[in-house]
Amino acid sequence: MCGIGGIVNTNNSRIDPGIVSNISKSLEHRGPDDSSIKFISESVSLVHTRLSIIDLNERSNQPFSSIDQRYTIVFNGEIYNYKEIRGELISRGAIFTTDGDTEVLLEGYIKYGPEILHKLRGQFAFAIYDSWEKLLFLARDRIGIKPLYFANYKDWFVFGSEIKTIEESKVIPFSPDIESYIAYLRHLAVPKDRTGNMNISKIEPGEYIEVSSEGKIEKNKYWDPFMFKVDKDISKKEALSKVEKLLEDSVEYRKVSDVEVGL
């Protein structure tokens, strides 16, 4: 796993570097191979701690920016079909400087926008900042394997892989969400986008959000398990064969790695 985080001052005020340092320190245990902070401007900063899985070279360290420096990404996870997407992007004129899935994900967003999410097979939580449009894009995988939390409070938007990351910024106060506590006692889970803090939310599985420079949030659902139509014409034999093929493909995809794989 890696750790991602970021902070935006929606009033365009300067962010104290100490705040960003605290965010970074809260994520160090998630990524022992590299820890980096990037100030895109005085009011926008992204943070990443890396556990190297694909393209172990430091050229794939994050935050990772596009060649023109317009887009910057922080990404936690793995895109299993990145080689296929990479080939498709190369055929459309994309030029790559690394062999990793991070650059493929970033270039895919540049080419396709949010539609890239429909092409991805993997587990992921990532954020991309567009410095021209001053737009922050955050997305989470279909079933929420990778966590992603955010808070939008007064002049601050803060996000991270853990609730602690947001709390360590010291700009988001704690306010107990009693209904979430009751839900946890009943179901051993906190529903939907809620957490134990009224000021901190989750990006839901299969969801992405776009955050404007003023802190306005637009939520979009790109996948849910109820969107599929049931094929009532398929036979039991065909269904069993298809499930077996999908399972084998799924295992093969998860063996893609530049480090040893355990099963």
PDB file of C-alpha atoms in Angstrom:
ATOM      1  CA  MET A   1       0.000   0.000   0.000  1.00  0.00           C
ATOM      2  CA  CYS A   2       0.976   3.636  -0.430  1.00  0.00           C
ATOM      3  CA  GLY A   3      -0.294   6.726   1.330  1.00  0.00           C
ATOM      4  CA  ILE A   4      -1.805   9.772  -0.336  1.00  0.00           C
ATOM      5  CA  GLY A   5      -2.832  13.130   1.035  1.00  0.00           C
ATOM      6  CA  GLY A   6      -3.334  16.733   0.089  1.00  0.00           C
ATOM      7  CA  ILE A   7      -4.544  20.097   1.236  1.00  0.00           C
ATOM      8  CA  VAL A   8      -6.064  23.077  -0.573  1.00  0.00           C
ATOM      9  CA  ASN A   9      -6.793  26.498   0.847  1.00  0.00           C
ATOM     10  CA  THR A  10      -9.903  27.604  -1.039  1.00  0.00           C
ATOM     11  CA  ASN A  11      -9.245  31.228  -0.061  1.00  0.00           C
ATOM     12  CA  ASN A  12      -5.924  31.033  -1.960  1.00  0.00           C
ATOM     13  CA  SER A  13      -3.994  31.764   1.221  1.00  0.00           C
ATOM     14  CA  ARG A  14      -0.511  30.405   1.886  1.00  0.00           C
ATOM     15  CA  ILE A  15      -0.393  26.973   3.552  1.00  0.00           C
ATOM     16  CA  ASP A  16       1.954  26.631   6.494  1.00  0.00           C
ATOM     17  CA  PRO A  17       4.594  24.003   5.472  1.00  0.00           C
ATOM     18  CA  GLY A  18       4.323  22.585   9.002  1.00  0.00           C
ATOM     19  CA  ILE A  19       0.743  21.533   8.288  1.00  0.00           C
ATOM     20  CA  VAL A  20       1.816  19.637   5.163  1.00  0.00           C
ATOM     21  CA  SER A  21       4.706  18.059   7.065  1.00  0.00           C
ATOM     22  CA  ASN A  22       2.247  16.731   9.652  1.00  0.00           C
ATOM     23  CA  ILE A  23       0.107  15.230   6.873  1.00  0.00           C
ATOM     24  CA  SER A  24       3.177  13.549   5.394  1.00  0.00           C
ATOM     25  CA  LYS A  25       4.347  12.127   8.737  1.00  0.00           C
ATOM     26  CA  SER A  26       0.926  10.590   9.365  1.00  0.00           C
ATOM     27  CA  LEU A  27       1.348   8.526   6.179  1.00  0.00           C
ATOM     28  CA  GLU A  28       4.949   7.365   6.544  1.00  0.00           C
ATOM     29  CA  HIS A  29       3.996   3.905   7.834  1.00  0.00           C
ATOM     30  CA  ARG A  30       2.090   3.261   4.585  1.00  0.00           C
ATOM     31  CA  GLY A  31       5.108   3.729   2.307  1.00  0.00           C
ATOM     32  CA  PRO A  32       8.690   2.941   3.367  1.00  0.00           C
ATOM     33  CA  ASP A  33      10.342   3.435  -0.047  1.00  0.00           C
ATOM     34  CA  ASP A  34       9.837   7.169  -0.577  1.00  0.00           C
ATOM     35  CA  SER A  35       8.090  10.151   0.999  1.00  0.00           C
ATOM     36  CA  SER A  36       7.537  13.340  -0.982  1.00  0.00           C
ATOM     37  CA  ILE A  37       5.692  16.655  -0.753  1.00  0.00           C
ATOM     38  CA  LYS A  38       4.890  18.914  -3.699  1.00  0.00           C
ATOM     39  CA  PHE A  39       3.616  22.479  -3.410  1.00  0.00           C
ATOM     40  CA  ILE A  40       1.798  23.089  -6.684  1.00  0.00           C
ATOM     41  CA  SER A  41       1.185  26.639  -5.481  1.00  0.00           C
ATOM     42  CA  GLU A  42       1.230  28.420  -2.127  1.00  0.00           C
ATOM     43  CA  SER A  43      -2.348  27.250  -1.545  1.00  0.00           C
ATOM     44  CA  VAL A  44      -2.203  23.680  -2.944  1.00  0.00           C
ATOM     45  CA  SER A  45       0.006  20.808  -1.804  1.00  0.00           C
ATOM     46  CA  LEU A  46       0.009  17.049  -2.483  1.00  0.00           C
ATOM     47  CA  VAL A  47       1.728  14.332  -0.438  1.00  0.00           C
ATOM     48  CA  HIS A  48       2.720  10.741  -1.194  1.00  0.00           C
ATOM     49  CA  THR A  49       4.486   7.906   0.610  1.00  0.00           C
ATOM     50  CA  ARG A  50       5.457   4.998  -1.631  1.00  0.00           C
ATOM     51  CA  LEU A  51       5.548   1.237  -1.353  1.00  0.00           C
ATOM     52  CA  SER A  52       7.099   0.248  -4.687  1.00  0.00           C
ATOM     53  CA  ILE A  53       5.324  -2.530  -6.623  1.00  0.00           C
ATOM     54  CA  ILE A  54       5.585  -1.585 -10.315  1.00  0.00           C
ATOM     55  CA  ASP A  55       8.559   0.262 -11.877  1.00  0.00           C
ATOM     56  CA  LEU A  56      10.755   0.352  -8.784  1.00  0.00           C
ATOM     57  CA  ASN A  57      12.833   3.196 -10.258  1.00  0.00           C
ATOM     58  CA  GLU A  58      12.675   6.578  -8.498  1.00  0.00           C
ATOM     59  CA  ARG A  59      11.412   8.106 -11.748  1.00  0.00           C
ATOM     60  CA  SER A  60       7.972   6.755 -10.734  1.00  0.00           C
ATOM     61  CA  ASN A  61       8.022   8.457  -7.339  1.00  0.00           C
ATOM     62  CA  GLN A  62       5.059  10.668  -6.563  1.00  0.00           C
ATOM     63  CA  PRO A  63       3.567  13.264  -6.586  1.00  0.00           C
ATOM     64  CA  PHE A  64       4.009  12.717 -10.332  1.00  0.00           C
ATOM     65  CA  SER A  65       3.382  15.487 -12.868  1.00  0.00           C
ATOM     66  CA  SER A  66       2.631  15.537 -16.582  1.00  0.00           C
ATOM     67  CA  ILE A  67       5.357  16.768 -18.935  1.00  0.00           C
ATOM     68  CA  ASP A  68       3.754  20.226 -19.159  1.00  0.00           C
ATOM     69  CA  GLN A  69       3.291  20.316 -15.350  1.00  0.00           C
ATOM     70  CA  ARG A  70      -0.428  20.964 -15.748  1.00  0.00           C
ATOM     71  CA  TYR A  71      -1.560  17.757 -14.000  1.00  0.00           C
ATOM     72  CA  THR A  72      -0.177  16.173 -10.836  1.00  0.00           C
ATOM     73  CA  ILE A  73      -1.248  12.816  -9.409  1.00  0.00           C
ATOM     74  CA  VAL A  74      -0.969  10.987  -6.097  1.00  0.00           C
ATOM     75  CA  PHE A  75      -2.072   7.353  -6.353  1.00  0.00           C
ATOM     76  CA  ASN A  76      -2.467   4.425  -3.967  1.00  0.00           C
ATOM     77  CA  GLY A  77      -3.127   1.031  -5.512  1.00  0.00           C
ATOM     78  CA  GLU A  78      -2.421  -0.976  -8.617  1.00  0.00           C
ATOM     79  CA  ILE A  79      -3.903  -0.903 -12.125  1.00  0.00           C
ATOM     80  CA  TYR A  80      -3.765  -4.504 -13.291  1.00  0.00           C
ATOM     81  CA  ASN A  81      -4.476  -3.811 -16.968  1.00  0.00           C
ATOM     82  CA  TYR A  82      -2.156  -0.809 -17.263  1.00  0.00           C
ATOM     83  CA  LYS A  83      -0.143  -2.411 -20.083  1.00  0.00           C
ATOM     84  CA  GLU A  84      -3.223  -2.664 -22.316  1.00  0.00           C
ATOM     85  CA  ILE A  85      -4.235   0.927 -21.525  1.00  0.00           C
ATOM     86  CA  ARG A  86      -0.649   2.080 -22.108  1.00  0.00           C
ATOM     87  CA  GLY A  87      -0.660   0.496 -25.583  1.00  0.00           C
ATOM     88  CA  GLU A  88      -3.960   2.181 -26.405  1.00  0.00           C
ATOM     89  CA  LEU A  89      -2.619   5.561 -25.273  1.00  0.00           C
ATOM     90  CA  ILE A  90       0.609   5.169 -27.261  1.00  0.00           C
ATOM     91  CA  SER A  91      -1.474   4.512 -30.366  1.00  0.00           C
ATOM     92  CA  ARG A  92      -3.124   7.883 -29.694  1.00  0.00           C
ATOM     93  CA  GLY A  93       0.186   9.703 -29.459  1.00  0.00           C
ATOM     94  CA  ALA A  94       1.023   9.518 -25.757  1.00  0.00           C
ATOM     95  CA  ILE A  95       4.708   9.570 -24.767  1.00  0.00           C
ATOM     96  CA  PHE A  96       5.810   7.842 -21.549  1.00  0.00           C
ATOM     97  CA  THR A  97       8.874   8.462 -19.404  1.00  0.00           C
ATOM     98  CA  THR A  98       8.339   5.555 -16.971  1.00  0.00           C
ATOM     99  CA  ASP A  99       7.279   1.911 -17.057  1.00  0.00           C
ATOM    100  CA  GLY A 100       4.753   2.232 -14.237  1.00  0.00           C
ATOM    101  CA  ASP A 101       0.987   2.301 -13.872  1.00  0.00           C
ATOM    102  CA  THR A 102       0.977   5.755 -12.230  1.00  0.00           C
ATOM    103  CA  GLU A 103       1.927   7.540 -15.440  1.00  0.00           C
ATOM    104  CA  VAL A 104      -0.571   5.415 -17.399  1.00  0.00           C
ATOM    105  CA  LEU A 105      -3.329   6.419 -14.984  1.00  0.00           C
ATOM    106  CA  LEU A 106      -2.406  10.098 -15.259  1.00  0.00           C
ATOM    107  CA  GLU A 107      -2.127  10.013 -19.047  1.00  0.00           C
ATOM    108  CA  GLY A 108      -5.426   8.126 -19.230  1.00  0.00           C
ATOM    109  CA  TYR A 109      -7.140  10.869 -17.251  1.00  0.00           C
ATOM    110  CA  ILE A 110      -5.595  13.531 -19.486  1.00  0.00           C
ATOM    111  CA  LYS A 111      -6.893  11.759 -22.597  1.00  0.00           C
ATOM    112  CA  TYR A 112     -10.282  10.498 -21.380  1.00  0.00           C
ATOM    113  CA  GLY A 113     -11.164  12.529 -18.278  1.00  0.00           C
ATOM    114  CA  PRO A 114     -13.402  10.680 -15.768  1.00  0.00           C
ATOM    115  CA  GLU A 115     -14.234   8.096 -18.452  1.00  0.00           C
ATOM    116  CA  ILE A 116     -10.851   6.461 -17.757  1.00  0.00           C
ATOM    117  CA  LEU A 117     -12.459   4.942 -14.648  1.00  0.00           C
ATOM    118  CA  HIS A 118     -14.540   2.617 -16.833  1.00  0.00           C
ATOM    119  CA  LYS A 119     -11.370   1.205 -18.418  1.00  0.00           C
ATOM    120  CA  LEU A 120      -9.539   0.426 -15.174  1.00  0.00           C
ATOM    121  CA  ARG A 121      -9.165  -3.029 -13.667  1.00  0.00           C
ATOM    122  CA  GLY A 122      -7.571  -2.729 -10.283  1.00  0.00           C
ATOM    123  CA  GLN A 123      -7.724  -1.352  -6.774  1.00  0.00           C
ATOM    124  CA  PHE A 124      -7.114   2.337  -6.381  1.00  0.00           C
ATOM    125  CA  ALA A 125      -7.614   5.637  -4.634  1.00  0.00           C
ATOM    126  CA  PHE A 126      -6.105   8.645  -6.364  1.00  0.00           C
ATOM    127  CA  ALA A 127      -6.206  12.414  -6.695  1.00  0.00           C
ATOM    128  CA  ILE A 128      -5.286  14.541  -9.709  1.00  0.00           C
ATOM    129  CA  TYR A 129      -4.904  18.305  -9.571  1.00  0.00           C
ATOM    130  CA  ASP A 130      -5.343  20.382 -12.732  1.00  0.00           C
ATOM    131  CA  SER A 131      -3.327  23.559 -12.148  1.00  0.00           C
ATOM    132  CA  TRP A 132      -4.836  25.340 -15.175  1.00  0.00           C
ATOM    133  CA  GLU A 133      -8.472  24.762 -14.256  1.00  0.00           C
ATOM    134  CA  LYS A 134      -7.668  24.712 -10.514  1.00  0.00           C
ATOM    135  CA  LEU A 135      -9.726  21.522 -10.242  1.00  0.00           C
ATOM    136  CA  LEU A 136      -9.099  18.590  -7.891  1.00  0.00           C
ATOM    137  CA  PHE A 137     -10.316  15.158  -8.993  1.00  0.00           C
ATOM    138  CA  LEU A 138     -10.546  12.265  -6.516  1.00  0.00           C
ATOM    139  CA  ALA A 139     -11.683   8.708  -7.239  1.00  0.00           C
ATOM    140  CA  ARG A 140     -11.994   5.336  -5.518  1.00  0.00           C
ATOM    141  CA  ASP A 141     -12.178   1.822  -6.953  1.00  0.00           C
ATOM    142  CA  ARG A 142     -15.444   0.029  -7.607  1.00  0.00           C
ATOM    143  CA  ILE A 143     -15.829  -1.823  -4.301  1.00  0.00           C
ATOM    144  CA  GLY A 144     -13.727   0.431  -2.095  1.00  0.00           C
ATOM    145  CA  ILE A 145     -10.647  -1.737  -1.513  1.00  0.00           C
ATOM    146  CA  LYS A 146      -8.506   1.373  -1.134  1.00  0.00           C
ATOM    147  CA  PRO A 147      -9.669   3.998   1.393  1.00  0.00           C
ATOM    148  CA  LEU A 148     -10.064   7.700   0.667  1.00  0.00           C
ATOM    149  CA  TYR A 149     -11.332  10.342   3.119  1.00  0.00           C
ATOM    150  CA  PHE A 150     -11.880  14.076   2.751  1.00  0.00           C
ATOM    151  CA  ALA A 151     -12.977  17.134   4.695  1.00  0.00           C
ATOM    152  CA  ASN A 152     -14.343  20.423   3.379  1.00  0.00           C
ATOM    153  CA  TYR A 153     -14.395  22.918   6.239  1.00  0.00           C
ATOM    154  CA  LYS A 154     -14.390  26.716   5.961  1.00  0.00           C
ATOM    155  CA  ASP A 155     -11.359  27.637   3.805  1.00  0.00           C
ATOM    156  CA  TRP A 156      -9.849  24.146   3.835  1.00  0.00           C
ATOM    157  CA  PHE A 157     -10.183  21.012   1.742  1.00  0.00           C
ATOM    158  CA  VAL A 158      -8.064  18.136   3.056  1.00  0.00           C
ATOM    159  CA  PHE A 159      -7.951  14.520   1.860  1.00  0.00           C
ATOM    160  CA  GLY A 160      -6.011  11.412   2.768  1.00  0.00           C
ATOM    161  CA  SER A 161      -5.767   7.634   2.919  1.00  0.00           C
ATOM    162  CA  GLU A 162      -6.610   7.707   6.626  1.00  0.00           C
ATOM    163  CA  ILE A 163      -8.806   9.778   8.919  1.00  0.00           C
ATOM    164  CA  LYS A 164      -5.708  10.436  11.004  1.00  0.00           C
ATOM    165  CA  THR A 165      -4.124  12.198   8.026  1.00  0.00           C
ATOM    166  CA  ILE A 166      -6.908  14.777   8.017  1.00  0.00           C
ATOM    167  CA  GLU A 167      -6.909  15.111  11.790  1.00  0.00           C
ATOM    168  CA  GLU A 168      -3.135  15.694  11.861  1.00  0.00           C
ATOM    169  CA  SER A 169      -3.570  18.756   9.628  1.00  0.00           C
ATOM    170  CA  LYS A 170      -5.062  20.468  12.712  1.00  0.00           C
ATOM    171  CA  VAL A 171      -7.350  22.595  10.505  1.00  0.00           C
ATOM    172  CA  ILE A 172     -10.371  20.252  10.655  1.00  0.00           C
ATOM    173  CA  PRO A 173     -12.068  20.132  14.079  1.00  0.00           C
ATOM    174  CA  PHE A 174     -13.667  17.041  15.605  1.00  0.00           C
ATOM    175  CA  SER A 175     -17.444  16.945  15.815  1.00  0.00           C
ATOM    176  CA  PRO A 176     -19.015  13.620  16.867  1.00  0.00           C
ATOM    177  CA  ASP A 177     -21.462  11.973  14.489  1.00  0.00           C
ATOM    178  CA  ILE A 178     -23.745  10.180  16.944  1.00  0.00           C
ATOM    179  CA  GLU A 179     -25.798   8.454  14.221  1.00  0.00           C
ATOM    180  CA  SER A 180     -22.617   6.912  12.813  1.00  0.00           C
ATOM    181  CA  TYR A 181     -21.725   5.533  16.258  1.00  0.00           C
ATOM    182  CA  ILE A 182     -25.191   4.009  16.601  1.00  0.00           C
ATOM    183  CA  ALA A 183     -24.951   2.506  13.101  1.00  0.00           C
ATOM    184  CA  TYR A 184     -21.589   0.970  13.977  1.00  0.00           C
ATOM    185  CA  LEU A 185     -22.969  -0.612  17.158  1.00  0.00           C
ATOM    186  CA  ARG A 186     -25.845  -2.070  15.143  1.00  0.00           C
ATOM    187  CA  HIS A 187     -24.023  -3.194  12.002  1.00  0.00           C
ATOM    188  CA  LEU A 188     -20.265  -3.034  12.774  1.00  0.00           C
ATOM    189  CA  ALA A 189     -19.952  -0.567   9.899  1.00  0.00           C
ATOM    190  CA  VAL A 190     -20.483   3.132   9.260  1.00  0.00           C
ATOM    191  CA  PRO A 191     -22.789   3.562   6.226  1.00  0.00           C
ATOM    192  CA  LYS A 192     -22.235   5.409   2.974  1.00  0.00           C
ATOM    193  CA  ASP A 193     -19.968   8.469   3.088  1.00  0.00           C
ATOM    194  CA  ARG A 194     -20.053   9.011   6.844  1.00  0.00           C
ATOM    195  CA  THR A 195     -17.380   8.623   9.537  1.00  0.00           C
ATOM    196  CA  GLY A 196     -17.327   9.200  13.277  1.00  0.00           C
ATOM    197  CA  ASN A 197     -16.500  12.869  12.627  1.00  0.00           C
ATOM    198  CA  MET A 198     -19.218  15.082  11.159  1.00  0.00           C
ATOM    199  CA  ASN A 199     -16.522  17.087   9.349  1.00  0.00           C
ATOM    200  CA  ILE A 200     -14.862  14.107   7.638  1.00  0.00           C
ATOM    201  CA  SER A 201     -16.453  12.063   4.856  1.00  0.00           C
ATOM    202  CA  LYS A 202     -15.565   9.022   2.759  1.00  0.00           C
ATOM    203  CA  ILE A 203     -15.509   8.878  -1.000  1.00  0.00           C
ATOM    204  CA  GLU A 204     -17.816   5.954  -1.597  1.00  0.00           C
ATOM    205  CA  PRO A 205     -16.861   2.864  -3.626  1.00  0.00           C
ATOM    206  CA  GLY A 206     -17.419   3.432  -7.331  1.00  0.00           C
ATOM    207  CA  GLU A 207     -17.527   7.193  -6.858  1.00  0.00           C
ATOM    208  CA  TYR A 208     -15.486  10.195  -7.914  1.00  0.00           C
ATOM    209  CA  ILE A 209     -15.703  13.819  -6.846  1.00  0.00           C
ATOM    210  CA  GLU A 210     -14.542  17.065  -8.415  1.00  0.00           C
ATOM    211  CA  VAL A 211     -13.594  19.988  -6.184  1.00  0.00           C
ATOM    212  CA  SER A 212     -13.516  23.519  -7.573  1.00  0.00           C
ATOM    213  CA  SER A 213     -11.085  26.227  -6.469  1.00  0.00           C
ATOM    214  CA  GLU A 214     -13.877  27.634  -4.260  1.00  0.00           C
ATOM    215  CA  GLY A 215     -14.367  24.295  -2.520  1.00  0.00           C
ATOM    216  CA  LYS A 216     -17.590  23.360  -4.300  1.00  0.00           C
ATOM    217  CA  ILE A 217     -17.922  19.554  -4.509  1.00  0.00           C
ATOM    218  CA  GLU A 218     -19.636  17.617  -7.291  1.00  0.00           C
ATOM    219  CA  LYS A 219     -20.167  13.893  -6.644  1.00  0.00           C
ATOM    220  CA  ASN A 220     -20.589  11.302  -9.380  1.00  0.00           C
ATOM    221  CA  LYS A 221     -21.274   7.565  -9.247  1.00  0.00           C
ATOM    222  CA  TYR A 222     -19.510   5.711 -12.060  1.00  0.00           C
ATOM    223  CA  TRP A 223     -20.248   2.124 -10.931  1.00  0.00           C
ATOM    224  CA  ASP A 224     -22.499   0.144  -8.627  1.00  0.00           C
ATOM    225  CA  PRO A 225     -23.302  -3.594  -8.437  1.00  0.00           C
ATOM    226  CA  PHE A 226     -26.947  -3.072  -9.348  1.00  0.00           C
ATOM    227  CA  MET A 227     -26.283  -1.530 -12.758  1.00  0.00           C
ATOM    228  CA  PHE A 228     -25.951  -4.900 -14.498  1.00  0.00           C
ATOM    229  CA  LYS A 229     -28.768  -6.606 -16.355  1.00  0.00           C
ATOM    230  CA  VAL A 230     -29.320 -10.272 -15.580  1.00  0.00           C
ATOM    231  CA  ASP A 231     -28.767 -12.573 -18.573  1.00  0.00           C
ATOM    232  CA  LYS A 232     -31.543 -15.120 -18.102  1.00  0.00           C
ATOM    233  CA  ASP A 233     -30.757 -16.891 -21.370  1.00  0.00           C
ATOM    234  CA  ILE A 234     -27.321 -18.174 -20.379  1.00  0.00           C
ATOM    235  CA  SER A 235     -27.152 -21.866 -19.472  1.00  0.00           C
ATOM    236  CA  LYS A 236     -25.714 -23.206 -16.212  1.00  0.00           C
ATOM    237  CA  LYS A 237     -22.819 -24.781 -18.118  1.00  0.00           C
ATOM    238  CA  GLU A 238     -22.011 -21.500 -19.872  1.00  0.00           C
ATOM    239  CA  ALA A 239     -22.222 -19.604 -16.579  1.00  0.00           C
ATOM    240  CA  LEU A 240     -19.838 -22.005 -14.817  1.00  0.00           C
ATOM    241  CA  SER A 241     -17.365 -21.792 -17.701  1.00  0.00           C
ATOM    242  CA  LYS A 242     -17.493 -17.997 -17.736  1.00  0.00           C
ATOM    243  CA  VAL A 243     -16.996 -17.713 -13.964  1.00  0.00           C
ATOM    244  CA  GLU A 244     -13.981 -20.040 -14.178  1.00  0.00           C
ATOM    245  CA  LYS A 245     -12.458 -17.950 -16.987  1.00  0.00           C
ATOM    246  CA  LEU A 246     -13.062 -14.687 -15.101  1.00  0.00           C
ATOM    247  CA  LEU A 247     -11.474 -16.137 -11.961  1.00  0.00           C
ATOM    248  CA  GLU A 248      -8.394 -17.310 -13.844  1.00  0.00           C
ATOM    249  CA  ASP A 249      -8.036 -13.917 -15.561  1.00  0.00           C
ATOM    250  CA  SER A 250      -8.421 -12.161 -12.211  1.00  0.00           C
ATOM    251  CA  VAL A 251      -5.598 -14.190 -10.643  1.00  0.00           C
ATOM    252  CA  GLU A 252      -3.342 -13.660 -13.665  1.00  0.00           C
ATOM    253  CA  TYR A 253      -3.836  -9.885 -13.514  1.00  0.00           C
ATOM    254  CA  ARG A 254      -2.857  -9.825  -9.852  1.00  0.00           C
ATOM    255  CA  LYS A 255       0.449 -11.545 -10.616  1.00  0.00           C
ATOM    256  CA  VAL A 256       1.641  -8.478 -12.548  1.00  0.00           C
ATOM    257  CA  SER A 257       4.406  -7.021 -10.366  1.00  0.00           C
ATOM    258  CA  ASP A 258       8.074  -6.003 -10.306  1.00  0.00           C
ATOM    259  CA  VAL A 259       8.490  -7.546  -6.841  1.00  0.00           C
ATOM    260  CA  GLU A 260       7.807 -11.068  -5.561  1.00  0.00           C
ATOM    261  CA  VAL A 261       4.157 -12.126  -5.401  1.00  0.00           C
ATOM    262  CA  GLY A 262       2.742 -14.258  -2.602  1.00  0.00           C
ATOM    263  CA  LEU A 263      -0.451 -16.277  -2.893  1.00  0.00           C
TER     264      LEU A 263
END
